[in-house]
Structures are given as C-alpha cells and as structure tokens.
mmCIF file of C-alpha atoms in Angstrom:
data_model
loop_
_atom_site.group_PDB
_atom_site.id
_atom_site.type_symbol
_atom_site.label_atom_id
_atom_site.label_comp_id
_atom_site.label_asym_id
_atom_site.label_seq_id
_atom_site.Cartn_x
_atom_site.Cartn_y
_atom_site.Cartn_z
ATOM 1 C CA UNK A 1348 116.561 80.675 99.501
ATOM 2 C CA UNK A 1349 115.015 83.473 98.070
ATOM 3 C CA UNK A 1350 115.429 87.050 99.522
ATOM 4 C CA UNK A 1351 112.499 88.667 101.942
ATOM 5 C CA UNK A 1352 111.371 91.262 100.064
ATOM 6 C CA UNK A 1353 111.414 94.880 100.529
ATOM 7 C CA UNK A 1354 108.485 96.795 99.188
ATOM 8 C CA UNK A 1355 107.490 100.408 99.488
ATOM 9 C CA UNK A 1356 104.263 101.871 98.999
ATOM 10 C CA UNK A 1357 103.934 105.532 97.960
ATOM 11 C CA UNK A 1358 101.072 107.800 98.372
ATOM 12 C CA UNK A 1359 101.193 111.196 97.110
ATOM 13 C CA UNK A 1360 99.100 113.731 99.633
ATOM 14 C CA UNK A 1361 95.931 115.415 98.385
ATOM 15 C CA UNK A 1362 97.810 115.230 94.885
ATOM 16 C CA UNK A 1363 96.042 116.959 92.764
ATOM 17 C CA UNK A 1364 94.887 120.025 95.166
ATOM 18 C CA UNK A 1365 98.689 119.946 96.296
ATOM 19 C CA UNK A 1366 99.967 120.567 92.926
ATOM 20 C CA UNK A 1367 97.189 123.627 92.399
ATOM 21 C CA UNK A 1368 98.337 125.022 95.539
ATOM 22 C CA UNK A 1369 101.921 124.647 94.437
ATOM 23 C CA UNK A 1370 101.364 126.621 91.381
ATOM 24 C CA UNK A 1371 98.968 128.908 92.563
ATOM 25 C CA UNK A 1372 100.089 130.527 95.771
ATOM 26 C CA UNK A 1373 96.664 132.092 96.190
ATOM 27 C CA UNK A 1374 95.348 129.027 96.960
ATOM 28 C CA UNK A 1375 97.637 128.146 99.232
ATOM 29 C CA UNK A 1376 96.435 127.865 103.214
ATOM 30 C CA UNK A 1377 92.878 127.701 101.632
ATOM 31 C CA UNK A 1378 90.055 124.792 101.819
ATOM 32 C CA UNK A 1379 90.488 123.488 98.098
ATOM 33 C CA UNK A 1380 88.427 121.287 96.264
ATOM 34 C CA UNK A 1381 89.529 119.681 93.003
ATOM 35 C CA UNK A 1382 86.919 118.262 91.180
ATOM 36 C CA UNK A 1383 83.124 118.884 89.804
ATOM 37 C CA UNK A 1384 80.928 122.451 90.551
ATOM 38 C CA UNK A 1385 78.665 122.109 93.185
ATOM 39 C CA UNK A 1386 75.821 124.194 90.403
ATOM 40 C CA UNK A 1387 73.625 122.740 88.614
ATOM 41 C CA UNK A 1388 73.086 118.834 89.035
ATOM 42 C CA UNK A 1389 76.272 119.319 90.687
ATOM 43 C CA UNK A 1390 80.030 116.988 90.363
ATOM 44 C CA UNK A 1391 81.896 115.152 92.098
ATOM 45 C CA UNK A 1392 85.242 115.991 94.367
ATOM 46 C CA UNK A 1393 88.413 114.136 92.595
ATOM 47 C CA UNK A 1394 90.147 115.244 95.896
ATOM 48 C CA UNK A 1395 90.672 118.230 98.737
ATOM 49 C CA UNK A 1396 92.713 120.319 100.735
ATOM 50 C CA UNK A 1397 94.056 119.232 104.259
ATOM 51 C CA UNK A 1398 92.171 122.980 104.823
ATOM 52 C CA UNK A 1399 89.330 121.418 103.353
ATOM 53 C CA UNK A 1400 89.452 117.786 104.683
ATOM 54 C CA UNK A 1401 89.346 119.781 108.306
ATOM 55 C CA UNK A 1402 85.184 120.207 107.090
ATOM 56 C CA UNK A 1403 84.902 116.094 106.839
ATOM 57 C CA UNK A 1404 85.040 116.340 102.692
ATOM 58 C CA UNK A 1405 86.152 113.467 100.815
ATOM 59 C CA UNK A 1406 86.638 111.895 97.423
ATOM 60 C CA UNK A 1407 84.152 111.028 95.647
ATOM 61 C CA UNK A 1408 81.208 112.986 97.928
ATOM 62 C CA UNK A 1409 79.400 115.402 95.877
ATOM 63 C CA UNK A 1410 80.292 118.742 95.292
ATOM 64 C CA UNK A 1411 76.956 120.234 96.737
ATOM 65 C CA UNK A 1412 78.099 118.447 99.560
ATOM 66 C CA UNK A 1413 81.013 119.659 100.106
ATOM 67 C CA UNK A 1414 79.886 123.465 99.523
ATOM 68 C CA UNK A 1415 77.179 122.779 102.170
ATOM 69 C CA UNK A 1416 80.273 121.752 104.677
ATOM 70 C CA UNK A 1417 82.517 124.591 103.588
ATOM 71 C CA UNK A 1418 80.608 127.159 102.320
ATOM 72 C CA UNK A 1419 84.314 129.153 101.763
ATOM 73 C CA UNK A 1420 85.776 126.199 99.753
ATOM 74 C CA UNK A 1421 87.387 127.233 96.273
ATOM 75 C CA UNK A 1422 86.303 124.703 94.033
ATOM 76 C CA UNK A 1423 88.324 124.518 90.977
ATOM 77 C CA UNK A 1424 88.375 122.221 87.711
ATOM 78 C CA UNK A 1425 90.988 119.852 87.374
ATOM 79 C CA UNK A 1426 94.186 120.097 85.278
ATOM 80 C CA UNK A 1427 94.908 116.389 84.124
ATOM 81 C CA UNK A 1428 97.443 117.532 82.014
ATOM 82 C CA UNK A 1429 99.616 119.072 84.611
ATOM 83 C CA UNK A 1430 98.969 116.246 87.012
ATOM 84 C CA UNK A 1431 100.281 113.809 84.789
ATOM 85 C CA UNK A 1432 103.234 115.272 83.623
ATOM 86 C CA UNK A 1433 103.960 116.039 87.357
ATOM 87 C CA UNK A 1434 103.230 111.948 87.840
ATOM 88 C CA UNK A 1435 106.088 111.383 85.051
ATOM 89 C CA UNK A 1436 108.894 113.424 86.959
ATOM 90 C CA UNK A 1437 107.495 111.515 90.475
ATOM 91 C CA UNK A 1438 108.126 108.016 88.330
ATOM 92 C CA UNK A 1439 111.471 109.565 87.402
ATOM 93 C CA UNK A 1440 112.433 109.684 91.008
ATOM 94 C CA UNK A 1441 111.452 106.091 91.796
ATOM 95 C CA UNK A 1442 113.131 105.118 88.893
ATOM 96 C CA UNK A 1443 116.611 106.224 89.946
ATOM 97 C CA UNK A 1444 115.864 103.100 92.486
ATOM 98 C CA UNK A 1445 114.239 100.173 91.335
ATOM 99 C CA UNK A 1446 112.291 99.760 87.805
ATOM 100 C CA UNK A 1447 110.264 97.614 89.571
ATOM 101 C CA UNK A 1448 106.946 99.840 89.789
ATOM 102 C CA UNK A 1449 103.822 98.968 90.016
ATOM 103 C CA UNK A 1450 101.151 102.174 89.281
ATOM 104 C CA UNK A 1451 98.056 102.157 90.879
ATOM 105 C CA UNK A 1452 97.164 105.869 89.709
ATOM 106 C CA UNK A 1453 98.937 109.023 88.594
ATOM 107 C CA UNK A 1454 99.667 109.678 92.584
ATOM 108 C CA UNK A 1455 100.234 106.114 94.138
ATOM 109 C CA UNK A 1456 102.881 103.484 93.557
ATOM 110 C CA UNK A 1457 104.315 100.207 94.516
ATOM 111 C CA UNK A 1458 107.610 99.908 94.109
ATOM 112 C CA UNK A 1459 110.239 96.894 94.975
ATOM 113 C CA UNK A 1460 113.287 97.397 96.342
ATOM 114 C CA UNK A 1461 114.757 94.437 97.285
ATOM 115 C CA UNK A 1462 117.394 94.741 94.729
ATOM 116 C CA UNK A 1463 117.738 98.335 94.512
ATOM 117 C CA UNK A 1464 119.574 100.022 91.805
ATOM 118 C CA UNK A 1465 122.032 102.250 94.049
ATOM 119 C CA UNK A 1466 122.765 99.481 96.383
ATOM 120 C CA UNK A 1467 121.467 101.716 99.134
ATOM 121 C CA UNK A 1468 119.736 98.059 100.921
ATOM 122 C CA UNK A 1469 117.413 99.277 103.444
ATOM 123 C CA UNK A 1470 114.586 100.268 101.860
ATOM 124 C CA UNK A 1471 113.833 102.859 104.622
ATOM 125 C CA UNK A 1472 116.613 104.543 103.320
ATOM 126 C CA UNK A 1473 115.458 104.270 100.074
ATOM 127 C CA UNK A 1474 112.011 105.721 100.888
ATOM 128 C CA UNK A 1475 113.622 108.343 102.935
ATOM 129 C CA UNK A 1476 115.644 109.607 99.894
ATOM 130 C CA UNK A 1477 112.273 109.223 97.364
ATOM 131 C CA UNK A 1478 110.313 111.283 99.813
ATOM 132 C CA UNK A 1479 112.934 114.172 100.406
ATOM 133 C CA UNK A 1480 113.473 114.242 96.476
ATOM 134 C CA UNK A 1481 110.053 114.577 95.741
ATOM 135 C CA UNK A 1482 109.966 117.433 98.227
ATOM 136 C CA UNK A 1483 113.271 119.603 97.257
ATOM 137 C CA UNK A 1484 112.773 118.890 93.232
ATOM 138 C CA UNK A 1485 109.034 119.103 93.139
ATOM 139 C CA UNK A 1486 107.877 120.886 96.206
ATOM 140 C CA UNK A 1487 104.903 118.441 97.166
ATOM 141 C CA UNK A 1488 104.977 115.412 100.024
ATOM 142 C CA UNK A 1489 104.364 112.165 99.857
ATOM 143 C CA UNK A 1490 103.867 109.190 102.422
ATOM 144 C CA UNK A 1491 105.313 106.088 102.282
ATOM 145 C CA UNK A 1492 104.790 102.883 103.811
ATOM 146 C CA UNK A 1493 107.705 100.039 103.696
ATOM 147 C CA UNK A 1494 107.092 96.412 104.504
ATOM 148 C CA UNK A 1495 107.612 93.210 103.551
ATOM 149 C CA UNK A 1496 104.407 92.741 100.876
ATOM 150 C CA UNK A 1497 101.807 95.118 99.146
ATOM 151 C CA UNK A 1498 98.604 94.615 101.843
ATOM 152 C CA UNK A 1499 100.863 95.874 104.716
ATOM 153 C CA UNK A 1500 102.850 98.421 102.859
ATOM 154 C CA UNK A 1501 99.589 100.294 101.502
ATOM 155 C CA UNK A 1502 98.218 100.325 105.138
ATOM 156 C CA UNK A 1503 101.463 101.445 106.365
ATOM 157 C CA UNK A 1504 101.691 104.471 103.965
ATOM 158 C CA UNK A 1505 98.062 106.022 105.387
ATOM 159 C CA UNK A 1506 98.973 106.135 109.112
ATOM 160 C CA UNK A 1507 100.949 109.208 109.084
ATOM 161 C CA UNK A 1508 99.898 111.629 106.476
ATOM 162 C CA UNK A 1509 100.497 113.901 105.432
ATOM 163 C CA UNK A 1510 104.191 113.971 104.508
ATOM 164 C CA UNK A 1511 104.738 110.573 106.087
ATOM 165 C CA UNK A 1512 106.696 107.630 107.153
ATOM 166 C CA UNK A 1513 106.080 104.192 108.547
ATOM 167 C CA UNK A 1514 108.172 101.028 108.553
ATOM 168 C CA UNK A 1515 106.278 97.799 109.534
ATOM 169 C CA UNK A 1516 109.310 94.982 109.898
ATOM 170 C CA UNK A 1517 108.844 91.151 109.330
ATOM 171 C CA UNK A 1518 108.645 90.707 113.087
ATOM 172 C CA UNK A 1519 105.952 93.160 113.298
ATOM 173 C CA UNK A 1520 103.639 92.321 110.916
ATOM 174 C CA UNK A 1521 102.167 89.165 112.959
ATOM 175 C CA UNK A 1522 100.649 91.834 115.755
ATOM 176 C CA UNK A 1523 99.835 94.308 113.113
ATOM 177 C CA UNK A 1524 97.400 92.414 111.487
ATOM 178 C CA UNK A 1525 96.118 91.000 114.439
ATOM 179 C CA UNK A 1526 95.309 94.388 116.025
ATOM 180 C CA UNK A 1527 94.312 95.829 112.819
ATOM 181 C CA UNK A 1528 90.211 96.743 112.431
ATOM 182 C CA UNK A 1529 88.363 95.333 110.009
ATOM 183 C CA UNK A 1530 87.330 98.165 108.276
ATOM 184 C CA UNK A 1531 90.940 99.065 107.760
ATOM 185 C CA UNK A 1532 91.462 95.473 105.443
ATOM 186 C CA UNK A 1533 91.254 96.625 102.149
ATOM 187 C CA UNK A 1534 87.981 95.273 100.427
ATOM 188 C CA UNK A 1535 85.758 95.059 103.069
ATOM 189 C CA UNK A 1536 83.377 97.818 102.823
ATOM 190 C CA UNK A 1537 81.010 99.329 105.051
ATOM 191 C CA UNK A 1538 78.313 96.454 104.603
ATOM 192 C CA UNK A 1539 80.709 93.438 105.183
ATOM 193 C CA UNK A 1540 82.442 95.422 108.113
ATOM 194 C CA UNK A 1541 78.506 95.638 110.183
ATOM 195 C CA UNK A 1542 77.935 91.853 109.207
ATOM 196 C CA UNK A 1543 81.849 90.992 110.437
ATOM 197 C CA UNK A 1544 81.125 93.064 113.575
ATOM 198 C CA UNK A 1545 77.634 91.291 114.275
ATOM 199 C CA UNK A 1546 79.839 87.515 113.960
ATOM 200 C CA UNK A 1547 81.980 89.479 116.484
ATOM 201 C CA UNK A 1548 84.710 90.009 114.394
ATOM 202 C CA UNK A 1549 86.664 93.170 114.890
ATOM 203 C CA UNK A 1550 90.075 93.010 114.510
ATOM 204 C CA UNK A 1551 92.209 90.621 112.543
ATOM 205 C CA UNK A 1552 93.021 89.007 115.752
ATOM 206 C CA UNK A 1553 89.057 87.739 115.385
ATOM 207 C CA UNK A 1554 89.277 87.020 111.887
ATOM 208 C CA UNK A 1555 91.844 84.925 112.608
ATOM 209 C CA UNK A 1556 90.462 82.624 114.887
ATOM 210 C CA UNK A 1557 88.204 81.377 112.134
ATOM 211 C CA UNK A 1558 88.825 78.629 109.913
ATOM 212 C CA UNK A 1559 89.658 79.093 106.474
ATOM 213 C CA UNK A 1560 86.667 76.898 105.603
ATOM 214 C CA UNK A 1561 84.001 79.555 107.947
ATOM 215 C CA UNK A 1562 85.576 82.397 106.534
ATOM 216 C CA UNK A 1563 85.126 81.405 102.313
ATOM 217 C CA UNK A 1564 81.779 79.912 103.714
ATOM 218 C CA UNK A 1565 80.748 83.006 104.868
ATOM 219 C CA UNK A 1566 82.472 85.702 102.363
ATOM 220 C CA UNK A 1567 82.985 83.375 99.630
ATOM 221 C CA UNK A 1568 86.736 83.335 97.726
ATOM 222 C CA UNK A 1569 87.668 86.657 99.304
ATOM 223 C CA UNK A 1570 87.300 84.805 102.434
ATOM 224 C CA UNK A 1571 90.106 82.733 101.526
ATOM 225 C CA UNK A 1572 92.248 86.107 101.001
ATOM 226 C CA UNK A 1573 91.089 87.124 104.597
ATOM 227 C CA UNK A 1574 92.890 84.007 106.132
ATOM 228 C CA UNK A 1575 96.216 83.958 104.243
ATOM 229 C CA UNK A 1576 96.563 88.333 105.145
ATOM 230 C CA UNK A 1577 95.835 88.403 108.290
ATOM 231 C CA UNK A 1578 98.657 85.794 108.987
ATOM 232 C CA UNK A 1579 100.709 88.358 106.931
ATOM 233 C CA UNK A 1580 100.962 86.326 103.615
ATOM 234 C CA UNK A 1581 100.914 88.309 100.612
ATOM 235 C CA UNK A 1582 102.373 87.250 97.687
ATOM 236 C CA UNK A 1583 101.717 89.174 95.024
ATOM 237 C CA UNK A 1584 104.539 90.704 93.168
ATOM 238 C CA UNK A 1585 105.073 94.201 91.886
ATOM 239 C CA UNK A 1586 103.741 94.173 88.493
ATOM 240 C CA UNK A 1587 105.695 97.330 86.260
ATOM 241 C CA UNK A 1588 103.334 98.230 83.648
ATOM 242 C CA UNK A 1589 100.421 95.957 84.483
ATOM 243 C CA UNK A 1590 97.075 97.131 82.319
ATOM 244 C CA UNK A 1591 94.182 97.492 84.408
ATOM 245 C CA UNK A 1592 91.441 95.658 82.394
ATOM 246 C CA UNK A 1593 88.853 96.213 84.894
ATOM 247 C CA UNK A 1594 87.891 98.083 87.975
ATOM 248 C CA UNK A 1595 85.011 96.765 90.001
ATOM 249 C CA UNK A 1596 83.567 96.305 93.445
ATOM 250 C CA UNK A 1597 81.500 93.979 95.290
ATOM 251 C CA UNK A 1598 79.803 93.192 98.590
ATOM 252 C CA UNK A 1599 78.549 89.901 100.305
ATOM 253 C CA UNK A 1600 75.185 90.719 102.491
ATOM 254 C CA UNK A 1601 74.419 89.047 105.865
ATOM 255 C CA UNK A 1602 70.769 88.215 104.798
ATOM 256 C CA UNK A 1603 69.991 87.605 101.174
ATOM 257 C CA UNK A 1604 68.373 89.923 99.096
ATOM 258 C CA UNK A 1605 65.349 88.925 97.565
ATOM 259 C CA UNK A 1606 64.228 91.782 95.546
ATOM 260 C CA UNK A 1607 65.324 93.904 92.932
ATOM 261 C CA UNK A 1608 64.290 97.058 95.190
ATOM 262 C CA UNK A 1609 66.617 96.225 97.857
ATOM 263 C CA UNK A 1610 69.231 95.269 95.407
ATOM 264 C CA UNK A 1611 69.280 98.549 93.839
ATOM 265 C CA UNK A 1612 69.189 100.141 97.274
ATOM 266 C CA UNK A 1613 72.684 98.223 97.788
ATOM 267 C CA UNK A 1614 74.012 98.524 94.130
ATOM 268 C CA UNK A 1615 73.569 102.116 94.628
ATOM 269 C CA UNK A 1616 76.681 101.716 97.161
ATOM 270 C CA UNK A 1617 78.881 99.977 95.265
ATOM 271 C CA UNK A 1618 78.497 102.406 92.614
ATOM 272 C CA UNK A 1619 79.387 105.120 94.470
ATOM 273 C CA UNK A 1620 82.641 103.239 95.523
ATOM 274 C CA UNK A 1621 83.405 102.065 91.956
ATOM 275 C CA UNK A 1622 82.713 105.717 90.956
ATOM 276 C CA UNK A 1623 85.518 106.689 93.808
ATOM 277 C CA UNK A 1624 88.018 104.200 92.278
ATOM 278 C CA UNK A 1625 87.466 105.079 88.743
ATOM 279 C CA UNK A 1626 88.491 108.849 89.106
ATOM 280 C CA UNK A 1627 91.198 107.952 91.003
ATOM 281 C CA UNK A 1628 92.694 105.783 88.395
ATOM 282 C CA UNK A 1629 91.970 108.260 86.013
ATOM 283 C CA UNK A 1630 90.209 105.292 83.805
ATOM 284 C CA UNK A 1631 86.676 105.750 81.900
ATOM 285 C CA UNK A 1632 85.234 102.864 80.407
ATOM 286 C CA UNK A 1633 82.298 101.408 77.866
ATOM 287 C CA UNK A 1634 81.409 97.899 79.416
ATOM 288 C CA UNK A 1635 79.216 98.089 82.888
ATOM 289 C CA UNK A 1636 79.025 94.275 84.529
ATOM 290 C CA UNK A 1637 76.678 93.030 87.643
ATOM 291 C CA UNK A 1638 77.920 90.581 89.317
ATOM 292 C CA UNK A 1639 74.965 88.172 90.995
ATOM 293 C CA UNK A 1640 76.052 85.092 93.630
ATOM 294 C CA UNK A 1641 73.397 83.576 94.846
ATOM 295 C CA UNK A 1642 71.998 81.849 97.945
ATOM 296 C CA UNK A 1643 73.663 78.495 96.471
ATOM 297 C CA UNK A 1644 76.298 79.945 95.728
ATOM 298 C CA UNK A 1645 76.128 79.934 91.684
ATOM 299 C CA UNK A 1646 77.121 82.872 89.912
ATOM 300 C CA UNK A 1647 76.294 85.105 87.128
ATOM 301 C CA UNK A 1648 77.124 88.444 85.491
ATOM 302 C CA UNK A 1649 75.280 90.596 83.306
ATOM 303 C CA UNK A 1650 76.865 93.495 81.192
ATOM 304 C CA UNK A 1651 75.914 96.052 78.997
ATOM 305 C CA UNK A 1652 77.957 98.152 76.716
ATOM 306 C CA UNK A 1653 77.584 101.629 75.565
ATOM 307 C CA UNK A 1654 78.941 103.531 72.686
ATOM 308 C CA UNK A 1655 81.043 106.298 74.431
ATOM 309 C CA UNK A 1656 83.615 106.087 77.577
ATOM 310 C CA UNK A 1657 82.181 107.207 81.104
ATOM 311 C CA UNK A 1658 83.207 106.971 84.597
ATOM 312 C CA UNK A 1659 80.566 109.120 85.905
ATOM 313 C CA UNK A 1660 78.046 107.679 88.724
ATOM 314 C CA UNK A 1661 75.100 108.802 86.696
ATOM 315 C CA UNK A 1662 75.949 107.087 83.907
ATOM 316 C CA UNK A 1663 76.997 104.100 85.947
ATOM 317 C CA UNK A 1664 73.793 103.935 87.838
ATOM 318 C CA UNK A 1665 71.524 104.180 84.977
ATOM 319 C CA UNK A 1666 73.014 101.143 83.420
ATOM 320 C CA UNK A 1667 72.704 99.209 86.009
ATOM 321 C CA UNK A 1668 69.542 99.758 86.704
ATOM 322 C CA UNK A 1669 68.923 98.958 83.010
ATOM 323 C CA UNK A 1670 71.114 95.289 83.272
ATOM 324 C CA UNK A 1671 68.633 95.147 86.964
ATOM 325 C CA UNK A 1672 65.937 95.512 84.930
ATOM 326 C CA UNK A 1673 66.496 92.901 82.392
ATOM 327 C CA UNK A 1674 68.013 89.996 84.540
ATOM 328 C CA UNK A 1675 65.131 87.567 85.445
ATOM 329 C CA UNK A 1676 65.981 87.044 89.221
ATOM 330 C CA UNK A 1677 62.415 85.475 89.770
ATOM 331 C CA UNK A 1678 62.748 82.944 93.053
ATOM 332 C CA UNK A 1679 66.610 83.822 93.292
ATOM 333 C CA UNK A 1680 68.056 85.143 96.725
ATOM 334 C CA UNK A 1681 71.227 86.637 95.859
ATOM 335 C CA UNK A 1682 74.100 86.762 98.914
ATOM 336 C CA UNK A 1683 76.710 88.938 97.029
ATOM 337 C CA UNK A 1684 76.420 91.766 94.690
ATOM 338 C CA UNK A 1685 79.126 93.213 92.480
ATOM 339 C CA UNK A 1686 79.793 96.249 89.685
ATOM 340 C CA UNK A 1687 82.543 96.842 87.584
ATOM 341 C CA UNK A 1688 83.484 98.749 85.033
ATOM 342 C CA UNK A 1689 85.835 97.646 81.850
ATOM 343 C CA UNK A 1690 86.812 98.209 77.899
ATOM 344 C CA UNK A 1691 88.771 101.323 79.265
ATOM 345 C CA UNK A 1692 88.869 103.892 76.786
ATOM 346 C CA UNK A 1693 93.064 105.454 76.733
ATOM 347 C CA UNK A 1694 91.817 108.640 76.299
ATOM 348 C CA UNK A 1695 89.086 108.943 78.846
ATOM 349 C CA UNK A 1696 90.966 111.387 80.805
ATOM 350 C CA UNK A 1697 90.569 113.966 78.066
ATOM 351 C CA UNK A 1698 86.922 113.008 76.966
ATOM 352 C CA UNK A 1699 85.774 113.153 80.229
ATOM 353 C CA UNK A 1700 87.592 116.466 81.082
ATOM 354 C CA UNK A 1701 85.893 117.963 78.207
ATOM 355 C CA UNK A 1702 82.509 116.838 78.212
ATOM 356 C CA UNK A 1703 82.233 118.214 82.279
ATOM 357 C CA UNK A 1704 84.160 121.020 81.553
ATOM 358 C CA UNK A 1705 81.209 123.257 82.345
ATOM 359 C CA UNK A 1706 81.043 121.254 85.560
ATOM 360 C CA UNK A 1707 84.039 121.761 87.044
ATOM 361 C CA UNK A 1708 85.440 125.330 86.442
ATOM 362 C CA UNK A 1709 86.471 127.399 89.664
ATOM 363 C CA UNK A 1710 84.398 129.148 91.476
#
C-alpha cells in the first residue's frame, strides 16, 4: 500500500516588491509597484506592495492604472537578476528537505515531503521550519499550504497571507471542496464562473451533484477534471525540473460565438490572463496558438510564429488578431476559445528586461 502523500505548496509574498523593500529600506512601509511605468503607452505591474494592494492593484493591471489608484505609489523597474539569485538560496532551503520540487516560478513551489530528507514526518513541521528559515536567513515571508495533493495545497497556501500557514488534512478535504466557490477552482475564469453560476452552480458542493457525463458535456475535458477534484482526487505528482513547453489559457462560453467581433472581444480576456501567467513564470516566447472548439465539438488551432521572444500583451494581441484574421470561421459557432503561448526563448528574462527598460525605471 502506497503511502498518502504529503505535499506542501509554497508561495512567496509580493516577492519581488518584498525583496526591493528588503534591500531598500526607503521603500519600506510604502505602496510599491514592481513592474512597467505608468508614462507613455504605459506597462504592466509584475507585482505590489501589501501598502499598495490596500488601493485594489494587482498583477498584471496596467501601470496607468495603478497610478490612477495610488497616485503616491513608487513604481520601480524590476531587478530579475536579484530575484533569481534570491529564488536559488529559497530552493536551497527546500532542498535541505525533500529534492522533490516542483517550480512553478522564481517565487512558488511544490514540494513533496512524504519521504523527507531529515526524517522530520509531519510535513507541518516541515513547512514550519521552511517558512521560519526563509524568514531568519533571508528576511522575507512566505505562505504555505500542506495537504494531501497539489489542487488543495495551492488553495491552502492563499488563505492566510501574508506570512502564512494552513494545513488541510485527508479528513478535511471532502468538506473543503465541497464548500469551496467556484471561482476559487483553479481554471475557471471569470466567464465560466457567470455561466457555472447561471446552471446554479456555486460551490463544489453543486458541482458535485452533476454527473461526470453533464459536466465534460458542458465544459468539455476540463469538465472531467472538475468531477475527479472536487471529490479531492488529484494525482498528479511533483515533477522536479519539469520544462514548461507551453503556457496558455482558455474559456468555454455559455452561448456560442458566432463572429469574429465577439471573439476578439473574448480573446482579448484570455490574453490578458495569459499575459498575467507569462510574467509570472518569467517565460517569453515566439509561437502564439488559438485554440477554436466548436459547436460540434471539433477542434482546431491556429499559430503563428515570430522572429523574436515576447510576453508582452501588445504583442500577444496583435498576433492574434492576425491568426483571427486569417482563420476562415465562415458558418462555424465556436463554444470554447483558447491562447497560448510556446517555443520559450531561455533568455527572455533578459531580452525582455532590456528592450522595456525605458518602461519600467522608478519613478
């Protein structure tokens, strides 16, 4: 019988504005922004403050934005370097543990534990010890969720930031699920939350009354994912060193779309989202790909490539408007929409770091 595993999700807090307020003490207590200027065409924020997350700004909202909701908001350009040699000594840490680790971005981990390295066993201990380490040695805070697979773990880790802690046991995970809000189920965006809310679903309790046949009948194979997680069944194992050959995003639609207007109006969103993702894997990328299912269900993709990395949504948008433009949808009513973004260029970080640098200096 195999053992029930022990897996621990962390999530660094505000990570990148942390570690400018850490070395910086004069931007300490401050609403910080990390990311693009709000002049000229204006950037995008990589991340904020808790002082500036007080003002409602986000990732990935633009910079203009964000000035408009804090007018008193130090915006400064990021320091990749710094940020990932600070991500090496927080991999250090985990590593004392488990070498299990899974990255998901310079400032959020899975990691097993289930066979730890120390022999410590519980794995809140073991997240207790990570967390406290990372304070003393590097003098930021992370949050950590610990469960018994990935889905709950990477909720867990969100519901007391910052500097947090939450353990959600095999016994549980059942009720958590079931009480959990559908917005809060990782992949289900704003558009498939509304339709979910109009079949009066709300909670996983609701989703879970369907049928695994109604719910991949009605959100196609993620459907499928939606019935095996909210029954707590999550398989997937931590992956150390997994290569991310693609980012992308995608959205079913309660009533088909049947022009290339309203699609753009939609793809718009997802971009946006993808654009979010992107800059917080650090990742910049050559290949853009549409993903069209249609009212029959069939489904194709269209991609186009360009010459140089990007991860901007400028860049994004304007090729897929070009791969909208060329698809011949004529008579097609499409039911789910998706954008991704892949041939990921190793150096992006830099590239992109340099080619917005007169974006994103501080202000």
């Amino acid at each position: 019988m195999s053992l029930q595993r022990k897996i621990i999700h962390i999530d660094m807090d505000a990570f990148y504005a942390s570690v400018e307020q850490r070395d910086f003490p004069e931007y300490r207590g401050k609403p910080l922004v990390v990311g693009g200027s709000p002049e000229g065409r204006g950037g995008v924020v990589a991340t904020a403050s808790y002082e500036a997350r007080k003002y409602g700004i986000h990732s990935a909202m633009s910079s203009k934005t964000a000035q408009r909701l804090c007018p008193t908001a130090l915006f400064v350009f990021p320091r990749f370097d710094a940020y990932k040699a600070v991500s090496r000594q927080i991999h250090a840490i985990f590593h004392r543990y488990t070498d299990l680790i899974e990255p998901l971005s310079l400032d959020e981990a899975y990691l097993d534990v289930t066979e730890d390295k120390l022999g410590i066993g519980y794995a809140m201990d073991i997240a207790q010890a990570i967390k406290q380490a990372i304070k003393e040695e590097l003098s930021l805070t992370a949050s950590a969720g610990v469960s018994v697979n990935k889905f709950v773990a990477k909720i867990a880790s969100g519901m007391q930031k910052p500097d947090g802690l939450t353990f959600i046991g095999p016994s549980k995970v059942t009720a958590f699920m079931e009480q959990l809000p559908v917005e809060k189920f990782h992949g289900v965006g704003r558009v498939t939350a509304a339709r979910m809310k109009q079949m009066g679903l709300h909670t996983g309790a609701d989703l879970k009354k369907m049928p695994e046949a109604d719910l991949i009948r009605h959100f196609g194979k993620t459907g499928k994912f939606y019935y095996q997680i909210v029954r707590g069944i999550d398989e997937r194992p931590v992956e150390p060193d997994r290569e991310t050959k693609s980012i992308s995003v995608e959205d079913t639609y309660q009533e088909d779309l049947t022009t290339k207007e309203a699609m753009l109006r939609e793809l718009e969103t997802l971009t946006e989202k993808l654009e979010e993702r992107l800059l917080r894997a650090r990742l910049k990328g050559r290949t853009v790909t549409v993903k069209f299912k249609f009212h029959d269900f069939t489904i194709s993709t269209r991609s186009h490539s360009l010459i140089t990395s990007f991860n901007d949504r400028v860049r994004l948008l304007d090729t897929v408007r070009l791969i909208l433009d060329k698809a011949d949808l004529s008579d097609r009513k499409v039911r789910l929409l998706g954008v991704g973004l892949s041939n990921f260029d190793a150096s992006g970080e830099e590239a992109g770091a340099a080619q917005r640098g007169n974006q994103l200096r501080l202000f």
